[in-house]
Amino acid sequence: MRVYLDHNATSPLAPAARRALDEAWSSAWGNPSSLHAEGRLARAALDQARTALASFASCSPTEVVFTSGATESINAAIRGAWARAGLRRRIVVGAIEHSAVLETARALAGCTVTEVPCDTNGVVDPARFLDALGDDVAVAALQAANSETGALQPAAAAASACRAQGIPFLCDAVQAAGRLPLEAYREASMLAVSSHKLGGPAGIGLLVVREGTELSPAITGGPQERRRRAGTESPALAAAFAAAALEPPPSNLASLRDGFESALRAIVPDVRIHAEGAPRLPNTSNFAIPGADGELVVIALDLEGISVSTGSACASGAVEPSHVIRAMGYDESEARRAVRVSLGAATTDADVERLLEVLARVAARLRASRAARG
Ligand code: PLP
């Protein structure tokens, strides 16, 4: 039996989502744009999912645009606002945004990207974010919670400030969705959510585009999604996404995570727990064990049946140290030691105990071999 503790990367399909998927593949397989009975059934399933997801995201159904996932939602938001920005040639983002935000902003020709730094707890300074705004800003973006550390960001305050100044604002709510209520981000003109991070299937996400937000469509073609995103929608994926979103968030994650961290500290007293001083998502723990490379920890745990991750991204075959841990002021070797454990709805006390037992052995072994090498 494997122990899966990498829910911030993706989550297994929730049973309710699987049932919705099975049901919709057989009953709502038609093209929702077709006029005949099969099309109408597909349209009804899609509309039902849209209504459920609108209430989940605290918006109206007409403000929900289905996409293939959050990366597409983010591209649609940033590129779509940029295309309408006229002489506004600057984009303001948090320095610890997901690469979907950072790389999209950096890729725009003629765009100056202002990256607002975070503190040692991995929280973007709200005053500095607000200071960075101005009448030359085409679009601003701040995530609700960080995927690596779980640190919550001042996205609601940033959304209000942008609204007051008429700046389109994107909140990447991928990691908060399904773990925290999204109502707090009502003032964001755009909100990105991904299905596979909350127990739905991969291949679908949504972008909330609030009434009055002007975007050029990033994908052109047919008139689907009220001309905001062309391409035939998938009612089955939408139904499963909605079913997963409607599941009540698990209530025991913070106590499991806090219990894990105090037990880890008892085993490895010099462990550093990143973002420990910040309000965090209840399911996420990011830590570094001195003398133990994060990648080696991940590989050793995998061999023992436990799935966790490093914050590092694999870019062209080379493992890059996490930009998030670096932005928090740590050096490259600390960033290379970072390990992320992210719990989910099915995580049990026994899973956490097994992780601690294996981690104690793995850490001792890696530290001993590091010490032997000098
Ligand atoms: N934003 C954040 C904060 C994420 O964690 C991720 C996925 O890792 C994404 C965006 C991209 O989501 P998707 O996999 O749906 O494209």
mmCIF file of N, CA, C and O and ligand atoms in Angstrom, residues 8-10 67-74 96-101 143-148 172-176 192-197 202-205 340, ligand 1:
data_model
loop_
_atom_site.group_PDB
_atom_site.id
_atom_site.type_symbol
_atom_site.label_atom_id
_atom_site.label_comp_id
_atom_site.label_asym_id
_atom_site.label_seq_id
_atom_site.Cartn_x
_atom_site.Cartn_y
_atom_site.Cartn_z
ATOM 1 N N ASN A 8 -0.612 18.588 -3.380
ATOM 2 C CA ASN A 8 -0.495 19.899 -4.029
ATOM 3 C C ASN A 8 -0.050 19.745 -5.485
ATOM 4 O O ASN A 8 -0.193 20.680 -6.276
ATOM 5 N N ALA A 9 0.494 18.568 -5.826
ATOM 6 C CA ALA A 9 0.851 18.322 -7.229
ATOM 7 C C ALA A 9 -0.385 17.883 -7.997
ATOM 8 O O ALA A 9 -0.721 18.427 -9.045
ATOM 9 N N THR A 10 -1.049 16.869 -7.466
ATOM 10 C CA THR A 10 -2.343 16.451 -8.007
ATOM 11 C C THR A 10 -2.996 15.582 -6.952
ATOM 12 O O THR A 10 -2.323 15.026 -6.087
ATOM 13 N N THR A 67 -11.913 25.953 -18.962
ATOM 14 C CA THR A 67 -10.647 25.875 -19.702
ATOM 15 C C THR A 67 -10.111 24.448 -19.554
ATOM 16 O O THR A 67 -10.746 23.612 -18.912
ATOM 17 N N SER A 68 -8.893 24.220 -20.057
ATOM 18 C CA SER A 68 -8.309 22.880 -19.937
ATOM 19 C C SER A 68 -7.561 22.700 -18.611
ATOM 20 O O SER A 68 -7.077 21.620 -18.313
ATOM 21 N N GLY A 69 -7.442 23.760 -17.821
ATOM 22 C CA GLY A 69 -6.703 23.662 -16.551
ATOM 23 C C GLY A 69 -6.255 25.053 -16.148
ATOM 24 O O GLY A 69 -6.458 26.030 -16.885
ATOM 25 N N ALA A 70 -5.621 25.137 -14.980
ATOM 26 C CA ALA A 70 -5.292 26.473 -14.472
ATOM 27 C C ALA A 70 -4.221 27.170 -15.300
ATOM 28 O O ALA A 70 -4.228 28.398 -15.415
ATOM 29 N N THR A 71 -3.291 26.424 -15.883
ATOM 30 C CA THR A 71 -2.267 27.077 -16.706
ATOM 31 C C THR A 71 -2.944 27.821 -17.862
ATOM 32 O O THR A 71 -2.597 28.973 -18.170
ATOM 33 N N GLU A 72 -3.928 27.175 -18.466
ATOM 34 C CA GLU A 72 -4.654 27.872 -19.543
ATOM 35 C C GLU A 72 -5.445 29.053 -18.990
ATOM 36 O O GLU A 72 -5.486 30.132 -19.614
ATOM 37 N N SER A 73 -6.074 28.881 -17.823
ATOM 38 C CA SER A 73 -6.847 29.991 -17.225
ATOM 39 C C SER A 73 -5.939 31.201 -17.015
ATOM 40 O O SER A 73 -6.319 32.345 -17.308
ATOM 41 N N ILE A 74 -4.741 30.932 -16.495
ATOM 42 C CA ILE A 74 -3.797 32.017 -16.186
ATOM 43 C C ILE A 74 -3.322 32.692 -17.473
ATOM 44 O O ILE A 74 -3.244 33.921 -17.557
ATOM 45 N N ILE A 96 6.747 34.930 -5.875
ATOM 46 C CA ILE A 96 6.642 33.479 -5.621
ATOM 47 C C ILE A 96 5.438 32.877 -6.324
ATOM 48 O O ILE A 96 4.949 31.808 -5.943
ATOM 49 N N GLU A 97 4.956 33.564 -7.371
ATOM 50 C CA GLU A 97 3.860 32.988 -8.164
ATOM 51 C C GLU A 97 4.312 31.688 -8.820
ATOM 52 O O GLU A 97 5.511 31.440 -9.010
ATOM 53 N N HIS A 98 3.341 30.899 -9.218
ATOM 54 C CA HIS A 98 3.603 29.688 -9.998
ATOM 55 C C HIS A 98 4.211 30.089 -11.346
ATOM 56 O O HIS A 98 3.943 31.198 -11.846
ATOM 57 N N SER A 99 4.984 29.178 -11.933
ATOM 58 C CA SER A 99 5.614 29.505 -13.221
ATOM 59 C C SER A 99 4.577 29.837 -14.302
ATOM 60 O O SER A 99 4.889 30.573 -15.250
ATOM 61 N N ALA A 100 3.354 29.345 -14.156
ATOM 62 C CA ALA A 100 2.318 29.678 -15.153
ATOM 63 C C ALA A 100 2.105 31.195 -15.195
ATOM 64 O O ALA A 100 1.848 31.769 -16.267
ATOM 65 N N VAL A 101 2.225 31.861 -14.060
ATOM 66 C CA VAL A 101 2.073 33.315 -14.006
ATOM 67 C C VAL A 101 3.382 33.989 -14.417
ATOM 68 O O VAL A 101 3.420 34.845 -15.310
ATOM 69 N N GLN A 143 -1.259 35.118 -5.968
ATOM 70 C CA GLN A 143 -1.908 33.849 -5.652
ATOM 71 C C GLN A 143 -2.593 33.920 -4.282
ATOM 72 O O GLN A 143 -2.242 34.764 -3.444
ATOM 73 N N ALA A 144 -3.531 33.016 -4.058
ATOM 74 C CA ALA A 144 -4.197 32.955 -2.754
ATOM 75 C C ALA A 144 -3.304 32.223 -1.757
ATOM 76 O O ALA A 144 -3.204 32.628 -0.595
ATOM 77 N N ALA A 145 -2.653 31.158 -2.207
ATOM 78 C CA ALA A 145 -1.776 30.383 -1.321
ATOM 79 C C ALA A 145 -0.656 29.792 -2.158
ATOM 80 O O ALA A 145 -0.857 29.445 -3.324
ATOM 81 N N ASN A 146 0.513 29.683 -1.525
ATOM 82 C CA ASN A 146 1.663 29.181 -2.269
ATOM 83 C C ASN A 146 1.663 27.649 -2.330
ATOM 84 O O ASN A 146 1.444 26.981 -1.325
ATOM 85 N N SER A 147 1.978 27.114 -3.506
ATOM 86 C CA SER A 147 1.907 25.659 -3.682
ATOM 87 C C SER A 147 3.019 24.930 -2.939
ATOM 88 O O SER A 147 2.867 23.782 -2.568
ATOM 89 N N GLU A 148 4.147 25.582 -2.704
ATOM 90 C CA GLU A 148 5.285 24.888 -2.085
ATOM 91 C C GLU A 148 5.259 24.956 -0.570
ATOM 92 O O GLU A 148 5.527 23.966 0.109
ATOM 93 N N ASP A 172 -4.678 33.626 -8.507
ATOM 94 C CA ASP A 172 -4.463 32.201 -8.754
ATOM 95 C C ASP A 172 -4.875 31.474 -7.473
ATOM 96 O O ASP A 172 -4.146 31.454 -6.487
ATOM 97 N N ALA A 173 -6.087 30.902 -7.515
ATOM 98 C CA ALA A 173 -6.650 30.274 -6.308
ATOM 99 C C ALA A 173 -6.504 28.750 -6.354
ATOM 100 O O ALA A 173 -7.218 28.029 -5.648
ATOM 101 N N VAL A 174 -5.568 28.260 -7.168
ATOM 102 C CA VAL A 174 -5.451 26.814 -7.392
ATOM 103 C C VAL A 174 -5.248 26.035 -6.093
ATOM 104 O O VAL A 174 -5.885 25.007 -5.868
ATOM 105 N N GLN A 175 -4.362 26.508 -5.236
ATOM 106 C CA GLN A 175 -4.068 25.725 -4.027
ATOM 107 C C GLN A 175 -5.066 25.991 -2.899
ATOM 108 O O GLN A 175 -5.231 25.171 -2.006
ATOM 109 N N ALA A 176 -5.720 27.139 -2.939
ATOM 110 C CA ALA A 176 -6.714 27.447 -1.892
ATOM 111 C C ALA A 176 -8.031 26.719 -2.167
ATOM 112 O O ALA A 176 -8.731 26.318 -1.229
ATOM 113 N N ALA A 192 -8.424 31.894 -10.987
ATOM 114 C CA ALA A 192 -8.119 30.635 -11.677
ATOM 115 C C ALA A 192 -8.224 29.465 -10.702
ATOM 116 O O ALA A 192 -7.715 29.528 -9.582
ATOM 117 N N VAL A 193 -8.907 28.390 -11.154
ATOM 118 C CA VAL A 193 -9.071 27.183 -10.339
ATOM 119 C C VAL A 193 -8.798 25.968 -11.226
ATOM 120 O O VAL A 193 -9.150 25.960 -12.406
ATOM 121 N N SER A 194 -8.171 24.944 -10.635
ATOM 122 C CA SER A 194 -7.861 23.728 -11.376
ATOM 123 C C SER A 194 -8.604 22.542 -10.767
ATOM 124 O O SER A 194 -8.654 22.405 -9.548
ATOM 125 N N SER A 195 -9.147 21.690 -11.607
ATOM 126 C CA SER A 195 -9.933 20.545 -11.115
ATOM 127 C C SER A 195 -9.072 19.477 -10.435
ATOM 128 O O SER A 195 -9.417 18.960 -9.377
ATOM 129 N N HIS A 196 -7.894 19.168 -11.027
ATOM 130 C CA HIS A 196 -7.150 18.004 -10.524
ATOM 131 C C HIS A 196 -6.469 18.250 -9.189
ATOM 132 O O HIS A 196 -5.945 17.315 -8.582
ATOM 133 N N LYS A 197 -6.478 19.498 -8.718
ATOM 134 C CA LYS A 197 -5.871 19.759 -7.407
ATOM 135 C C LYS A 197 -6.887 19.546 -6.289
ATOM 136 O O LYS A 197 -6.523 19.584 -5.117
ATOM 137 N N ALA A 202 -7.967 15.634 -14.187
ATOM 138 C CA ALA A 202 -7.089 16.568 -14.902
ATOM 139 C C ALA A 202 -7.718 16.849 -16.263
ATOM 140 O O ALA A 202 -8.526 16.067 -16.761
ATOM 141 N N GLY A 203 -7.359 17.990 -16.852
ATOM 142 C CA GLY A 203 -7.852 18.314 -18.196
ATOM 143 C C GLY A 203 -8.967 19.339 -18.186
ATOM 144 O O GLY A 203 -9.504 19.684 -19.239
ATOM 145 N N ILE A 204 -9.322 19.829 -17.001
ATOM 146 C CA ILE A 204 -10.329 20.896 -16.946
ATOM 147 C C ILE A 204 -10.000 21.852 -15.798
ATOM 148 O O ILE A 204 -9.435 21.439 -14.770
ATOM 149 N N GLY A 205 -10.301 23.102 -16.012
ATOM 150 C CA GLY A 205 -10.140 24.126 -14.985
ATOM 151 C C GLY A 205 -11.135 25.222 -15.296
ATOM 152 O O GLY A 205 -11.972 25.069 -16.201
ATOM 153 N N ARG A 340 8.534 18.847 0.277
ATOM 154 C CA ARG A 340 7.136 19.231 0.525
ATOM 155 C C ARG A 340 6.284 17.992 0.757
ATOM 156 O O ARG A 340 6.298 17.054 -0.039
HETATM 157 N N1 PLP B 1 -1.043 27.665 -10.003
HETATM 158 C C1 PLP B 1 -0.629 26.988 -8.918
HETATM 159 C C2 PLP B 1 -0.481 27.713 -7.614
HETATM 160 C C3 PLP B 1 -0.347 25.621 -9.013
HETATM 161 O O1 PLP B 1 0.062 24.949 -7.929
HETATM 162 C C4 PLP B 1 -0.502 24.979 -10.268
HETATM 163 C C5 PLP B 1 -0.146 23.551 -10.436
HETATM 164 O O2 PLP B 1 0.849 23.087 -9.900
HETATM 165 C C6 PLP B 1 -0.951 25.730 -11.369
HETATM 166 C C7 PLP B 1 -1.205 27.068 -11.185
HETATM 167 C C8 PLP B 1 -1.165 25.098 -12.717
HETATM 168 O O3 PLP B 1 -2.328 24.275 -12.686
HETATM 169 P P1 PLP B 1 -2.683 23.222 -13.827
HETATM 170 O O4 PLP B 1 -1.922 21.980 -13.502
HETATM 171 O O5 PLP B 1 -4.172 23.014 -13.712
HETATM 172 O O6 PLP B 1 -2.318 23.802 -15.126
#
